[in-house]
Structures are given as C-alpha cells and as structure tokens.
Amino acid sequence: MISAGWGVGSSPGAGGRAGTYDGGVTDLRTGKRVLLAKPRGYCAGVDRAVQTVEEALKLYGAPIYVRKQIVHNKHVVQTLEAQGAIFVEENEEVPEGATVIFSAHGVAPEVYEQARERSLKAIDATCPLVTKVHQEAKRFAAEDYDILLIGHEGHEEVIGTAGEAPAHIQLVDGPDGVDKITVRDPEKVVWLSQTTLSVDETLETVARLKTRLPLLQSPPSDDICYATSNRQHVVKEIAPECDVVIVVGSTNSSNSVRLVEVALDAGARAGHLVDFAHEIDDAWLADARTVGVSSGASVPEDLVNDVLTHLAARGFDDVEEITTANERLTFSLPQELKRDMKAAASRG
Ligand code: SF4
C-alpha cells in the first residue's frame, strides 16, 4: 500500500486520544507534509455494491446492466464498464429478460415494478443503511405522519426515498428550504435525511425546523451514515492545520463534495475535489506547507495512493495518517445473488 516516493506514519492524535490532532512530523528538509485522513475511501455499502457487479459478471457473464452509476465514482464506473457492465439511466434501456442491478443509492418502488413488467432479473445493491431510511419513511407514512426529508433535490437517493411515500414526504434542501414547508398537523411531523449530508448543516436545518415546529420528531437512529460522519469528523480534525485539503472523489458524489465543504468550514485555507491525481494544479501547492488528503466513500484506495505519489514528487513526501475511527462494518451480498452463487456452486 505504500507507494515508492512517500512514507506514511500513523497517529491516533494527541496522546493517543482518537479524534484530536496535535501536529504531525514535518519534513525538516522541505517543511512540507501531508496529513492523511483515516477513515477515508470505500464504505461498507460501496464495497458491497461494487462486489455485487463483479460477482454478477462472474456468475452470469457479460453484459450485466446497471441502472444508474453503481456508486458515484468515475473510475469505478469505467473499470466495471471495461469488465462488461453496461450503465443505463432507466429500466426501459435494458433488454427484456436481462439482468439489471440497482445502484447503492436505492430506488423507488415503481422501479421494481417496471423491472417486473419487463421480466428483468433485478438484483438490488441498495446500501442497507439507505434501505433503513426507506423503512422509516414507510413506517411513518403508514402512521400518517408528515415527513420532512432533508436532502439534495434531484439526488438519486432522495428520489428513491421520496418514492416510498410521495404523498407524505416533503423535501427540505438545507436550512434555506425550511420556510417553504407546510404541514397538516404540527404534532405529527418527523424529519428524516439523506445518508450523505453534512452533519453540521443538517443540525442547522433541524434547529431551524424546530423553531417552526417545536414538536418535530427525530428519526429513531441517525440517518446520516457512519461512513459519512466518520469521514467528515477526521477532515474537521486536520483541516485547521492544512493550507490545502485535497479530497479524491467525483463531483456527483454527495459525500465527497461535503468533505471539501467541511474542510473549508473547519479552517482549511483551500479545498479541492479531484477524480485523479493529474487534476491537481501545481498552483494549489505553491505556498503550501501542509496538505490534507482524504477521499469520499466511493473512492478506491489506489486513487489516493496516486495522489500521495503525485504530492511526493513535489516534495510532500512526509505523510502522517491521522486516525479518528476504525471501521469494521461489512455487509453481505444481496440475497438474490447469494442464492444464485450457492446454486452455481452446488452444481459444481
Ligand atoms: S455512504 Fe453510507 S449510506 Fe452510502 S453506501 Fe456508504 S455506508 Fe451506505
């Protein structure tokens, strides 16, 4: 994992206390250093979704159709395309009877219905933590609540969740969206959220909602997922030390975009999102001593290693990894795929 040209040290933070950073080891020759955020990169839901496509390709053979980008990362999509995945926007682009995989962001119930009508073999790679929010939406709608879904308009996850109970759900797109909402009964309202939002901005939105709706109920457990909040937390820790924070991720990746915003809010002098190392502009580094590096939840570690190698070639070869949490969560593959894998294995 350590590339030629740079070396990495590791720190849990000051005095070994996870979550606090007291300054890293600066390269005395150049004064340049990298603070590498951990956790970063792949989360359990992305890992499962990518594996789902890979295993489906092995089991059924190419082509395998995938509705929407399986995860929001250019490199991942290109790699799976090279292996035989075909990405489509809607089920109607999939030939009747073919296999289609639904992305990690989740789909509305009508998408399953369309797949049934076209006799598609559907495999659902929706992250279980997104499914959890769908279940909450269904439950509160069944109890006739008004549901305020905090999220970004047009994001696939929001479209999927809202599709579970369109008559009950209103979108609240950040603190500025609060004034637009109307509810039937202020005593029977709950908020839910997209899984990949800024934790701080969501708290601000909820606080504003509560000034209008003091009896607003909260979700039974956090909707912003562990991976989103962990990646934001460590970026917040390193940002005040950084002249520039580089986040590896795609522009359509909500959690990656949020990491740049969080870095800037927490005190980084500059922040940039890049898909690939070659997109780093030397001008960003011209006056920098400390560069922070992180990556969104849909980003493979190879791309981060490319960035570290790129930085090392420009004198930033002293890398300290700052760890604020260790993640061990994994999700098993979708049932429908596991069943077919088992059947194939038993046939030998
Ligand atoms: S970012 Fe969170 S909700 Fe999205 S796939 Fe990863 S674990 Fe699941």
Coordinates of C-alpha atoms and ligand atoms in Angstrom, one line a residue:
M1 CA 0.0 0.0 0.0
I2 CA 2.9 2.4 0.5
S3 CA 4.0 3.7 -2.9
A4 CA 7.5 4.5 -3.9
G5 CA 8.5 8.0 -3.0
W6 CA 6.5 8.6 0.1
G7 CA 6.3 7.0 3.5
V8 CA 3.5 7.1 6.0
G9 CA 3.5 7.4 9.7
S10 CA 0.3 6.9 11.8
S11 CA -1.1 8.8 14.6
P12 CA -4.3 8.4 16.6
G13 CA -4.0 12.0 17.6
A14 CA -2.6 13.8 20.7
G15 CA -1.5 11.5 23.4
G16 CA -3.1 8.6 21.6
R17 CA -6.5 10.1 22.0
A18 CA -8.5 9.3 18.9
G19 CA -10.1 12.4 17.5
T20 CA -7.5 15.1 18.4
Y21 CA -4.5 16.1 16.3
D22 CA -1.5 17.9 17.9
G23 CA 0.7 18.4 14.9
G24 CA 2.5 15.9 12.7
V25 CA 6.1 15.3 11.8
T26 CA 7.2 18.0 9.4
D27 CA 9.8 17.2 6.8
L28 CA 12.7 19.2 8.1
R29 CA 14.4 19.5 4.6
T30 CA 11.4 20.9 2.9
G31 CA 8.9 21.9 5.6
K32 CA 6.3 20.1 3.6
R33 CA 4.0 17.4 5.0
V34 CA 0.8 15.5 4.2
L35 CA -1.9 14.8 6.8
L36 CA -3.8 11.7 5.5
A37 CA -7.3 11.3 6.9
K38 CA -8.5 8.0 8.2
P39 CA -11.2 6.7 7.8
R40 CA -11.4 7.6 4.1
G41 CA -12.5 5.9 0.9
Y42 CA -14.7 2.8 0.5
C43 CA -17.5 2.3 3.0
A44 CA -19.3 -1.0 3.5
G45 CA -22.2 -0.1 1.2
V46 CA -20.0 0.9 -1.7
D47 CA -17.8 -2.2 -1.2
R48 CA -20.9 -4.4 -1.3
A49 CA -22.3 -2.7 -4.4
V50 CA -19.1 -2.9 -6.4
Q51 CA -18.7 -6.6 -5.4
T52 CA -22.2 -7.2 -6.4
V53 CA -21.5 -6.1 -10.0
E54 CA -18.2 -8.0 -10.1
E55 CA -19.8 -11.3 -8.8
A56 CA -22.7 -10.9 -11.1
L57 CA -20.4 -10.6 -14.1
K58 CA -18.5 -13.7 -13.0
L59 CA -21.7 -15.7 -12.4
Y60 CA -24.0 -14.7 -15.3
G61 CA -21.3 -13.4 -17.7
A62 CA -21.3 -10.0 -19.6
P63 CA -23.2 -7.9 -20.2
I64 CA -24.7 -7.0 -16.9
Y65 CA -26.9 -3.9 -16.9
V66 CA -26.6 -1.5 -14.0
R67 CA -29.3 1.2 -13.5
K68 CA -27.5 4.5 -12.8
Q69 CA -23.9 4.6 -11.7
I70 CA -23.5 1.8 -9.2
V71 CA -21.6 4.3 -7.0
H72 CA -20.8 7.9 -7.8
N73 CA -17.2 7.5 -8.9
K74 CA -15.9 7.8 -12.5
H75 CA -13.0 5.4 -12.1
V76 CA -15.2 2.7 -10.5
V77 CA -17.7 3.0 -13.3
Q78 CA -15.1 2.9 -16.0
T79 CA -13.4 -0.1 -14.5
L80 CA -16.7 -2.1 -14.3
E81 CA -17.6 -1.0 -17.9
A82 CA -14.3 -2.5 -19.1
Q83 CA -15.3 -5.8 -17.4
G84 CA -18.7 -5.9 -19.2
A85 CA -21.1 -3.8 -17.2
I86 CA -23.5 -1.5 -19.1
F87 CA -24.7 1.5 -17.2
V88 CA -28.2 2.8 -18.1
E89 CA -30.4 5.5 -16.8
E90 CA -33.7 3.6 -16.8
N91 CA -35.0 0.1 -16.9
E92 CA -36.5 0.6 -20.4
E93 CA -33.0 0.7 -21.8
V94 CA -32.4 -2.9 -20.5
P95 CA -33.4 -5.7 -22.9
E96 CA -36.4 -7.8 -21.7
G97 CA -35.3 -10.7 -19.5
A98 CA -31.8 -9.4 -18.9
T99 CA -30.2 -8.9 -15.5
V100 CA -30.2 -5.4 -14.0
I101 CA -28.5 -4.2 -10.8
F102 CA -29.9 -1.3 -8.9
S103 CA -27.3 1.1 -7.5
A104 CA -26.2 1.6 -3.9
H105 CA -28.4 4.8 -3.7
G106 CA -31.7 2.9 -3.7
V107 CA -34.7 3.1 -5.9
A108 CA -38.4 4.0 -5.6
P109 CA -40.9 1.1 -5.5
E110 CA -42.1 1.9 -9.1
V111 CA -38.6 0.9 -10.3
Y112 CA -39.1 -2.6 -9.1
E113 CA -42.5 -2.7 -10.7
Q114 CA -41.0 -1.6 -14.0
A115 CA -38.4 -4.3 -13.8
R116 CA -41.1 -6.9 -13.2
E117 CA -43.1 -5.7 -16.2
R118 CA -40.1 -6.1 -18.4
S119 CA -39.3 -9.5 -16.9
L120 CA -35.9 -8.3 -15.8
K121 CA -33.8 -10.2 -13.3
A122 CA -33.3 -7.5 -10.7
I123 CA -30.5 -7.5 -8.1
D124 CA -30.8 -4.8 -5.5
A125 CA -27.4 -3.3 -4.4
T126 CA -29.1 -0.6 -2.4
C127 CA -26.9 0.1 0.7
P128 CA -28.7 -1.4 3.8
L129 CA -28.3 2.0 5.5
V130 CA -30.3 3.6 2.7
T131 CA -32.9 0.8 3.0
K132 CA -33.2 1.6 6.7
V133 CA -34.3 5.2 5.8
H134 CA -36.8 3.7 3.2
Q135 CA -38.2 1.6 6.0
E136 CA -38.5 4.6 8.3
A137 CA -40.3 6.5 5.6
K138 CA -42.8 3.7 5.0
R139 CA -43.4 3.3 8.7
F140 CA -44.1 7.0 9.4
A141 CA -46.2 7.3 6.3
A142 CA -48.3 4.3 7.4
E143 CA -48.8 6.2 10.7
D144 CA -49.9 9.2 8.7
Y145 CA -47.1 11.5 9.6
D146 CA -45.9 14.4 7.5
I147 CA -42.2 13.5 6.7
L148 CA -39.6 16.2 6.2
L149 CA -36.8 14.7 4.2
I150 CA -33.7 16.7 4.4
G151 CA -31.6 16.2 1.3
H152 CA -30.5 17.5 -2.0
E153 CA -33.1 17.9 -4.7
G154 CA -32.5 15.6 -7.6
H155 CA -30.1 13.2 -5.8
E156 CA -30.9 9.6 -6.6
E157 CA -31.1 8.6 -3.0
V158 CA -33.7 11.3 -2.3
I159 CA -35.7 10.4 -5.3
G160 CA -35.7 6.7 -4.1
T161 CA -36.7 7.5 -0.5
A162 CA -39.3 10.1 -1.5
G163 CA -40.8 7.4 -3.9
E164 CA -41.7 5.3 -0.9
A165 CA -44.3 7.7 0.3
P166 CA -44.7 10.6 -2.1
A167 CA -47.9 11.8 -0.5
H168 CA -46.3 12.2 2.9
I169 CA -42.8 13.4 2.1
Q170 CA -41.6 17.0 1.6
L171 CA -38.0 17.7 0.6
V172 CA -36.1 20.2 2.7
D173 CA -33.0 21.2 0.8
G174 CA -30.9 22.7 3.6
P175 CA -31.6 25.5 6.1
D176 CA -32.9 27.8 3.4
G177 CA -35.6 25.3 2.5
V178 CA -37.3 25.4 5.9
D179 CA -39.5 28.4 5.2
K180 CA -41.2 26.6 2.3
I181 CA -42.6 23.6 4.2
T182 CA -46.3 23.3 5.2
V183 CA -47.6 20.5 7.5
R184 CA -51.1 19.3 8.3
D185 CA -50.6 18.7 12.0
P186 CA -47.5 20.2 13.8
E187 CA -47.8 17.5 16.4
K188 CA -47.4 14.7 13.9
V189 CA -44.2 15.5 11.9
V190 CA -40.9 13.7 11.7
W191 CA -37.7 14.6 9.9
L192 CA -35.5 12.0 8.1
S193 CA -32.4 12.7 5.9
Q194 CA -30.3 11.6 3.1
T195 CA -27.4 9.5 4.3
T196 CA -24.5 11.6 2.9
L197 CA -25.2 15.1 4.1
S198 CA -23.0 17.5 6.1
V199 CA -23.6 16.6 9.7
D200 CA -23.3 20.3 10.8
E201 CA -25.6 21.7 8.1
T202 CA -28.2 19.1 8.9
L203 CA -28.2 20.0 12.5
E204 CA -28.6 23.6 11.5
T205 CA -31.6 22.6 9.3
V206 CA -33.2 20.6 12.1
A207 CA -32.7 23.5 14.5
R208 CA -34.4 25.9 12.1
L209 CA -37.2 23.4 11.6
K210 CA -37.7 23.1 15.3
T211 CA -38.2 26.8 15.7
R212 CA -41.2 26.5 13.4
L213 CA -42.2 23.0 14.6
P214 CA -41.3 22.5 18.3
L215 CA -42.9 19.1 18.4
L216 CA -40.9 17.8 15.4
Q217 CA -39.8 14.2 15.9
S218 CA -36.4 12.9 15.1
P219 CA -35.6 9.6 13.3
P220 CA -35.3 6.6 15.5
S221 CA -31.5 6.5 14.7
D222 CA -29.1 8.7 12.7
D223 CA -29.9 8.7 9.0
I224 CA -26.5 10.2 8.1
C225 CA -24.5 7.1 7.9
Y226 CA -21.4 6.2 10.0
A227 CA -19.1 6.5 6.9
T228 CA -20.3 10.0 6.1
S229 CA -19.9 11.2 9.6
N230 CA -16.6 9.5 10.3
R231 CA -15.0 10.9 7.1
Q232 CA -16.3 14.4 8.0
H233 CA -15.0 14.1 11.6
V234 CA -11.4 13.3 10.7
V235 CA -11.3 16.0 8.0
K236 CA -12.5 18.5 10.6
E237 CA -9.7 17.5 12.8
I238 CA -6.9 18.0 10.2
A239 CA -8.4 21.0 8.3
P240 CA -7.2 23.8 10.7
E241 CA -3.6 22.6 10.1
C242 CA -3.9 22.5 6.4
D243 CA -3.1 25.1 3.7
V244 CA -5.0 23.0 1.3
V245 CA -7.2 19.9 1.6
I246 CA -7.4 17.6 -1.5
V247 CA -10.4 15.3 -1.5
V248 CA -10.4 12.5 -4.0
G249 CA -13.9 11.9 -5.4
S250 CA -16.3 12.7 -8.2
T251 CA -18.4 15.9 -8.5
N252 CA -21.6 13.9 -8.3
S253 CA -20.6 12.2 -5.1
S254 CA -22.5 13.9 -2.3
N255 CA -20.3 12.7 0.5
S256 CA -17.1 13.7 -1.4
V257 CA -18.4 17.2 -2.1
R258 CA -19.4 17.6 1.5
L259 CA -15.8 16.7 2.6
V260 CA -14.5 19.7 0.7
E261 CA -17.1 22.0 2.3
V262 CA -16.4 20.6 5.8
A263 CA -12.6 21.2 5.3
L264 CA -13.2 24.8 4.4
D265 CA -15.7 25.4 7.2
A266 CA -13.2 23.8 9.7
G267 CA -10.4 26.2 8.7
A268 CA -8.5 24.8 5.7
R269 CA -7.2 27.7 3.7
A270 CA -8.3 25.9 0.4
G271 CA -10.0 22.7 -0.6
H272 CA -10.3 20.9 -3.9
L273 CA -12.1 17.8 -5.2
V274 CA -10.2 15.7 -7.8
D275 CA -11.1 12.5 -9.5
F276 CA -7.5 11.8 -10.4
A277 CA -4.0 12.9 -9.3
H278 CA -3.2 14.6 -12.6
E279 CA -6.0 17.1 -11.9
I280 CA -4.0 18.6 -9.0
D281 CA -2.9 22.1 -10.1
D282 CA 0.7 22.9 -9.0
A283 CA -0.5 26.4 -8.2
W284 CA -2.6 24.9 -5.3
L285 CA 0.7 23.7 -3.7
A286 CA 2.8 26.7 -4.5
D287 CA 2.7 28.3 -1.0
A288 CA 1.5 25.2 0.9
R289 CA 3.4 23.5 3.8
T290 CA 0.7 21.2 4.9
V291 CA -1.7 19.3 2.5
G292 CA -4.6 17.3 3.9
V293 CA -5.8 14.3 1.9
S294 CA -9.0 12.4 2.1
S295 CA -11.4 10.6 -0.2
G296 CA -15.1 10.0 -0.5
A297 CA -16.9 6.8 0.4
S298 CA -16.9 5.6 -3.2
V299 CA -13.2 6.1 -3.9
P300 CA -10.8 3.1 -4.3
E301 CA -7.5 3.4 -2.3
D302 CA -5.4 3.2 -5.5
L303 CA -6.6 6.7 -6.4
V304 CA -5.4 8.1 -3.1
N305 CA -2.1 6.4 -3.5
D306 CA -1.7 8.1 -6.9
V307 CA -2.3 11.4 -5.2
L308 CA 0.3 10.7 -2.5
T309 CA 2.8 9.7 -5.2
H310 CA 2.0 12.9 -7.1
L311 CA 2.5 15.0 -3.9
A312 CA 5.7 13.2 -3.0
A313 CA 7.1 14.1 -6.4
R314 CA 6.5 17.8 -5.4
G315 CA 8.3 17.5 -2.0
F316 CA 5.3 16.4 0.1
D317 CA 6.8 13.0 0.9
D318 CA 6.3 13.1 4.7
V319 CA 2.9 11.5 5.2
E320 CA 1.2 11.2 8.6
E321 CA -2.0 9.3 8.8
I322 CA -4.5 10.8 11.4
T323 CA -7.0 8.2 12.6
T324 CA -10.2 9.2 14.4
A325 CA -12.1 5.9 14.0
N326 CA -11.5 2.3 12.9
E327 CA -14.3 0.9 10.7
R328 CA -15.0 -2.8 10.6
L329 CA -18.6 -2.9 9.3
T330 CA -19.2 -5.1 6.3
F331 CA -22.5 -6.1 4.5
S332 CA -23.2 -9.4 2.9
L333 CA -24.1 -9.5 -0.8
P334 CA -27.8 -9.2 -1.9
Q335 CA -29.8 -12.4 -1.1
E336 CA -30.8 -12.9 -4.8
L337 CA -27.2 -13.0 -5.9
K338 CA -26.0 -15.2 -2.9
R339 CA -28.8 -17.7 -3.8
D340 CA -27.7 -18.0 -7.4
M341 CA -24.0 -18.2 -6.3
K342 CA -24.9 -21.0 -4.0
A343 CA -26.9 -22.9 -6.6
A344 CA -24.0 -22.5 -9.1
A345 CA -21.5 -23.8 -6.5
S346 CA -23.7 -26.8 -5.8
R347 CA -23.9 -27.6 -9.5
G348 CA -20.1 -27.6 -9.4
Ligands
SF4_1 S1 -22.0 6.3 2.2 FE1 -23.2 5.4 3.9 S2 -25.2 5.1 3.0 FE2 -23.9 5.5 1.3 S3 -23.2 3.4 0.6 FE3 -21.7 4.1 2.1 S4 -22.4 3.3 4.1 FE4 -24.1 3.2 2.7

